CSV table of C-alpha atoms in Angstrom, one decimal:
chain,number,residue,atom,x,y,z
A,1,MET,CA,34.8,-8.7,-1.5
A,2,ARG,CA,32.2,-6.2,-0.2
A,3,THR,CA,30.5,-6.9,3.2
A,4,GLY,CA,27.3,-5.4,4.5
A,5,VAL,CA,26.6,-3.1,7.3
A,6,ARG,CA,26.5,-4.3,10.9
A,7,ALA,CA,24.5,-2.1,13.3
A,8,ALA,CA,22.4,-2.4,16.5
A,9,ALA,CA,20.0,-0.2,18.5
A,10,ARG,CA,18.9,-0.6,22.1
A,11,ILE,CA,15.9,0.9,23.9
A,12,VAL,CA,15.3,0.5,27.6
A,13,ALA,CA,12.2,2.0,29.3
A,14,ARG,CA,11.5,2.1,33.0
A,15,GLY,CA,8.8,3.6,35.1
A,16,ASP,CA,10.0,6.8,36.8
A,17,GLY,CA,8.0,6.4,40.0
A,18,ARG,CA,5.9,9.4,39.2
A,19,GLY,CA,3.5,7.9,36.7
A,20,GLY,CA,5.7,8.5,33.8
A,21,THR,CA,8.3,6.5,31.8
A,22,ALA,CA,12.0,7.2,31.6
A,23,LEU,CA,14.4,6.1,28.8
A,24,PRO,CA,17.7,5.4,30.6
A,25,VAL,CA,19.0,3.7,27.4
A,26,LEU,CA,18.3,5.0,23.9
A,27,ALA,CA,21.2,4.2,21.6
A,28,GLY,CA,21.7,3.3,17.9
A,29,GLU,CA,24.5,3.1,15.4
A,30,GLY,CA,24.9,3.3,11.6
A,31,PRO,CA,21.5,3.3,9.9
A,32,LEU,CA,19.6,2.8,13.2
A,33,ALA,CA,18.7,6.1,14.9
A,34,PRO,CA,16.1,5.9,17.7
A,35,ARG,CA,14.7,9.3,18.7
A,36,ARG,CA,12.4,10.1,21.6
A,37,THR,CA,9.3,12.1,20.7
A,38,ARG,CA,6.7,13.8,22.9
A,39,SER,CA,5.3,11.6,25.7
A,40,VAL,CA,1.6,11.3,26.2
A,41,ALA,CA,-0.2,10.3,29.4
A,42,GLY,CA,2.9,8.7,31.0
A,43,GLU,CA,3.8,6.7,27.8
A,44,ALA,CA,7.3,7.2,26.3
A,45,ARG,CA,7.3,7.3,22.5
A,46,VAL,CA,10.3,6.4,20.3
A,47,VAL,CA,10.7,6.7,16.6
A,48,LEU,CA,13.2,4.6,14.7
A,49,VAL,CA,14.7,6.8,12.0
A,50,GLY,CA,16.5,5.1,9.1
A,51,ALA,CA,19.7,7.1,8.5
A,52,MET,CA,20.6,5.1,5.4
A,53,SER,CA,18.7,3.1,2.7
A,54,GLY,CA,18.2,-0.6,3.1
A,55,PRO,CA,18.6,-3.1,4.5
A,56,LEU,CA,20.8,-4.1,1.5
A,57,GLY,CA,22.2,-7.5,0.8
A,58,GLY,CA,24.7,-8.6,3.4
A,59,ASP,CA,23.4,-6.1,6.1
A,60,HIS,CA,22.7,-7.3,9.6
A,61,LEU,CA,20.6,-4.9,11.7
A,62,SER,CA,19.3,-5.6,15.2
A,63,VAL,CA,17.1,-3.8,17.6
A,64,ALA,CA,16.5,-4.7,21.3
A,65,ALA,CA,13.7,-3.0,23.2
A,66,GLU,CA,12.8,-3.6,26.9
A,67,ALA,CA,9.9,-2.2,29.0
A,68,SER,CA,10.2,-2.8,32.8
A,69,ASP,CA,9.3,-1.4,36.2
A,70,GLY,CA,5.9,-0.2,35.2
A,71,ALA,CA,7.0,1.4,31.9
A,72,ARG,CA,4.7,2.2,29.0
A,73,LEU,CA,6.6,2.3,25.7
A,74,GLU,CA,5.5,2.8,22.1
A,75,VAL,CA,8.0,2.3,19.3
A,76,CYS,CA,7.2,3.2,15.7
A,77,SER,CA,9.3,4.1,12.6
A,78,ALA,CA,9.5,7.3,10.6
A,79,ALA,CA,8.9,5.6,7.2
A,80,ALA,CA,8.5,2.2,5.6
A,81,THR,CA,11.5,-0.1,5.4
A,82,ILE,CA,12.5,-1.1,1.9
A,83,ALA,CA,14.6,-4.3,1.5
A,84,LEU,CA,16.9,-3.8,-1.6
A,85,PRO,CA,19.5,-5.8,-3.4
A,86,GLY,CA,23.1,-4.7,-2.6
A,87,GLN,CA,26.6,-5.1,-3.8
A,88,ALA,CA,27.6,-7.4,-0.9
A,89,GLU,CA,26.9,-11.1,-1.1
A,90,GLY,CA,24.3,-12.9,0.9
A,91,GLU,CA,20.9,-12.1,2.4
A,92,ALA,CA,20.1,-9.2,4.6
A,93,ARG,CA,19.0,-9.8,8.2
A,94,GLN,CA,16.9,-7.9,10.6
A,95,GLU,CA,16.5,-9.1,14.2
A,96,PHE,CA,14.2,-7.7,16.9
A,97,ASP,CA,14.3,-8.8,20.5
A,98,LEU,CA,11.5,-7.4,22.6
A,99,ARG,CA,11.0,-7.9,26.4
A,100,VAL,CA,8.2,-6.8,28.6
A,101,ALA,CA,7.9,-7.0,32.4
A,102,GLY,CA,4.8,-8.1,34.1
A,103,ASP,CA,3.8,-4.5,35.1
A,104,SER,CA,4.7,-2.9,31.8
A,105,GLU,CA,3.4,-2.4,28.3
A,106,LEU,CA,5.0,-2.3,24.9
A,107,ARG,CA,3.3,-1.1,21.7
A,108,TRP,CA,5.5,-2.1,18.7
A,109,LEU,CA,4.0,-0.4,15.7
A,110,PRO,CA,6.5,0.1,12.8
A,111,GLU,CA,5.6,1.0,9.3
A,112,GLN,CA,5.5,-1.5,6.5
A,113,LEU,CA,8.4,-3.6,5.2
A,114,ILE,CA,8.6,-3.6,1.4
A,115,SER,CA,10.4,-6.4,-0.4
A,116,ALA,CA,11.8,-4.9,-3.6
A,117,GLN,CA,12.7,-6.9,-6.7
A,118,GLY,CA,16.1,-8.7,-6.3
A,119,SER,CA,16.2,-8.4,-2.5
A,120,GLU,CA,16.6,-11.2,0.0
A,121,LEU,CA,15.7,-10.5,3.6
A,122,ARG,CA,15.4,-12.7,6.7
A,123,VAL,CA,13.4,-11.1,9.6
A,124,ARG,CA,13.5,-12.6,13.1
A,125,THR,CA,11.3,-11.2,15.9
A,126,ARG,CA,11.5,-12.6,19.4
A,127,VAL,CA,9.0,-11.5,22.1
A,128,ASP,CA,9.5,-12.4,25.8
A,129,LEU,CA,6.7,-11.5,28.2
A,130,ALA,CA,6.4,-11.9,31.9
A,131,ALA,CA,3.0,-12.7,33.4
A,132,GLY,CA,0.8,-9.7,33.4
A,133,ALA,CA,2.6,-7.9,30.6
A,134,ARG,CA,0.7,-6.0,27.9
A,135,LEU,CA,1.7,-6.1,24.3
A,136,ALA,CA,0.5,-4.8,20.9
A,137,LEU,CA,2.8,-5.8,18.0
A,138,ARG,CA,2.0,-5.0,14.4
A,139,GLU,CA,3.8,-6.5,11.3
A,140,GLU,CA,3.0,-5.5,7.8
A,141,GLN,CA,4.8,-6.8,4.7
A,142,VAL,CA,4.4,-5.7,1.1
A,143,LEU,CA,5.9,-8.1,-1.4
A,144,VAL,CA,6.4,-5.9,-4.4
A,145,ARG,CA,6.6,-2.3,-5.5
A,146,PHE,CA,4.5,-1.2,-8.5
A,147,GLY,CA,5.7,-2.9,-11.7
A,148,GLU,CA,8.2,-5.2,-10.0
A,149,ARG,CA,8.5,-8.8,-9.1
A,150,PRO,CA,8.8,-9.6,-5.4
A,151,GLY,CA,12.0,-10.2,-3.6
A,152,LEU,CA,12.5,-13.2,-1.3
A,153,LEU,CA,11.3,-12.7,2.3
A,154,ARG,CA,11.7,-15.0,5.2
A,155,SER,CA,9.9,-13.9,8.4
A,156,ARG,CA,9.7,-15.7,11.8
A,157,LEU,CA,7.9,-14.5,14.9
A,158,THR,CA,8.1,-16.2,18.3
A,159,LEU,CA,6.2,-15.3,21.5
A,160,ARG,CA,7.1,-16.7,24.9
A,161,LEU,CA,5.3,-16.1,28.3
A,162,ASP,CA,7.5,-16.7,31.3
A,163,GLY,CA,9.7,-18.9,29.1
A,164,ARG,CA,6.7,-20.9,27.7
A,165,ALA,CA,6.2,-20.8,23.9
A,166,LEU,CA,2.8,-19.5,22.9
A,167,LEU,CA,3.6,-18.8,19.2
A,168,ASP,CA,6.3,-19.8,16.7
A,169,GLN,CA,5.5,-19.3,13.1
A,170,GLU,CA,7.5,-18.7,9.9
A,171,LEU,CA,6.6,-17.5,6.5
A,172,ARG,CA,8.6,-17.7,3.3
A,173,CYS,CA,7.4,-15.9,0.2
A,174,GLY,CA,8.5,-14.3,-3.0
A,175,LEU,CA,10.8,-15.5,-5.8
A,176,GLY,CA,12.9,-18.4,-4.5
A,177,ALA,CA,10.5,-19.5,-1.8
A,178,PRO,CA,9.1,-23.0,-1.9
A,179,GLY,CA,6.3,-23.5,-4.4
A,180,GLY,CA,2.7,-22.7,-3.4
A,181,TRP,CA,3.5,-19.5,-1.5
A,182,ASP,CA,1.2,-17.5,-3.9
A,183,GLY,CA,-1.5,-20.1,-4.1
A,184,PRO,CA,-4.9,-20.2,-2.4
A,185,ALA,CA,-3.6,-21.9,0.7
A,186,VAL,CA,-1.1,-19.1,1.5
A,187,LEU,CA,-1.4,-15.6,-0.1
A,188,GLY,CA,-4.0,-16.3,-2.8
A,189,GLY,CA,-2.5,-13.6,-5.1
A,190,HIS,CA,-2.4,-10.9,-2.5
A,191,ARG,CA,0.7,-8.8,-2.1
A,192,ALA,CA,0.2,-7.3,1.3
A,193,LEU,CA,0.1,-9.4,4.5
A,194,GLY,CA,0.2,-8.5,8.1
A,195,GLN,CA,-0.5,-9.6,11.6
A,196,LEU,CA,-1.4,-8.0,14.9
A,197,LEU,CA,-0.2,-9.8,18.1
A,198,LEU,CA,-1.9,-8.7,21.3
A,199,ALA,CA,-1.4,-9.8,24.9
A,200,ARG,CA,-3.6,-8.6,27.7
A,201,PRO,CA,-4.1,-10.2,31.1
A,202,GLU,CA,-7.9,-9.9,30.7
A,203,PHE,CA,-7.8,-12.2,27.6
A,204,GLU,CA,-7.0,-15.1,30.0
A,205,GLN,CA,-9.9,-14.2,32.3
A,206,SER,CA,-12.3,-13.7,29.3
A,207,PRO,CA,-10.9,-15.6,26.3
A,208,LEU,CA,-11.9,-14.4,22.9
A,209,GLN,CA,-13.4,-16.7,20.3
A,210,ALA,CA,-11.8,-17.5,16.9
A,211,ARG,CA,-13.6,-15.6,14.2
A,212,MET,CA,-13.3,-14.0,10.8
A,213,LEU,CA,-12.7,-10.2,10.6
A,214,GLY,CA,-13.7,-9.8,7.0
A,215,GLU,CA,-13.0,-11.8,3.8
A,216,CYS,CA,-9.3,-12.1,4.3
A,217,ALA,CA,-8.7,-11.6,8.0
A,218,SER,CA,-9.1,-13.7,11.1
A,219,LEU,CA,-8.6,-13.7,14.8
A,220,VAL,CA,-7.2,-16.7,16.6
A,221,PRO,CA,-6.8,-17.0,20.4
A,222,LEU,CA,-3.4,-18.3,21.5
A,223,PRO,CA,-2.7,-20.3,24.7
A,224,GLY,CA,-2.8,-17.9,27.7
A,225,PRO,CA,-3.5,-14.1,27.5
A,226,ALA,CA,-2.8,-13.5,23.8
A,227,VAL,CA,-4.6,-13.4,20.4
A,228,LEU,CA,-3.3,-13.2,16.8
A,229,VAL,CA,-5.0,-11.3,14.0
A,230,THR,CA,-3.8,-12.2,10.5
A,231,ALA,CA,-4.8,-10.4,7.4
A,232,LEU,CA,-4.2,-10.3,3.6
A,233,ALA,CA,-5.0,-7.4,1.3
A,234,PRO,CA,-4.2,-6.3,-2.3
A,235,ASP,CA,-2.2,-3.3,-1.1
A,236,ALA,CA,-0.7,-1.7,2.0
A,237,ARG,CA,-3.4,0.9,2.5
A,238,GLN,CA,-6.2,-1.7,2.8
A,239,LEU,CA,-4.1,-3.9,5.0
A,240,ARG,CA,-3.5,-1.0,7.4
A,241,ARG,CA,-7.2,-0.3,7.5
A,242,VAL,CA,-8.0,-3.8,8.6
A,243,LEU,CA,-5.3,-3.9,11.3
A,244,ASP,CA,-6.2,-0.5,12.6
A,245,VAL,CA,-9.8,-1.5,13.2
A,246,ALA,CA,-8.6,-4.7,15.0
A,247,LEU,CA,-6.1,-2.6,17.2
A,248,HIS,CA,-8.8,-0.1,18.0
A,249,ASP,CA,-11.4,-2.7,19.0
A,250,LEU,CA,-9.0,-5.1,20.9
A,251,GLY,CA,-6.0,-3.1,21.9
């Protein structure tokens, strides 16, 4: 019986005491290859490069990133991730564990996740913030490639501040998901969905008000210093445009 790939990557960023950010840990294995790129204004930048296609059925990939001691860290990916069916049995899994200290900032801005026909993927993202931490996290999911039917996607995002839960939400969509996922109460026929999670200490001092950001996008304040922008769009390009505007205005 075929089994999937097991691989992990770890990124640790720390302030270097001179206004910059050091990366004492930058490690990956298998298809996960983190690479440092040029730093800008004291911020360390890391690109996650996919050294193999996937994730495929049966794969289990995990990434842990930590920003501490005054670090400023941005993590992005070199290309979109495409969930594909594989020869191994079972769903593929991706797990992301993100930690940010109170005097640090993390910008987690990967490219889109595309759910190809026949794929089955479970994504789990956990974010732990200390008081005073700054975060910008973007998730974008495209449910189908042109001319295909969508795969099955399960996605869960949790946010905790000093151990207190601020957000815990889960989405299931695609073929095999409970009925109604494509109806007007959920996706309404759209195939691109995304969210932008922002945490800033100033949001607690001057809370933002819930409001619409267009026909299919909204901003919702969370308890404490965080807000969540959620958006739907017919394609990835239009989704990115909406989230980029929100990131520029709020982040």
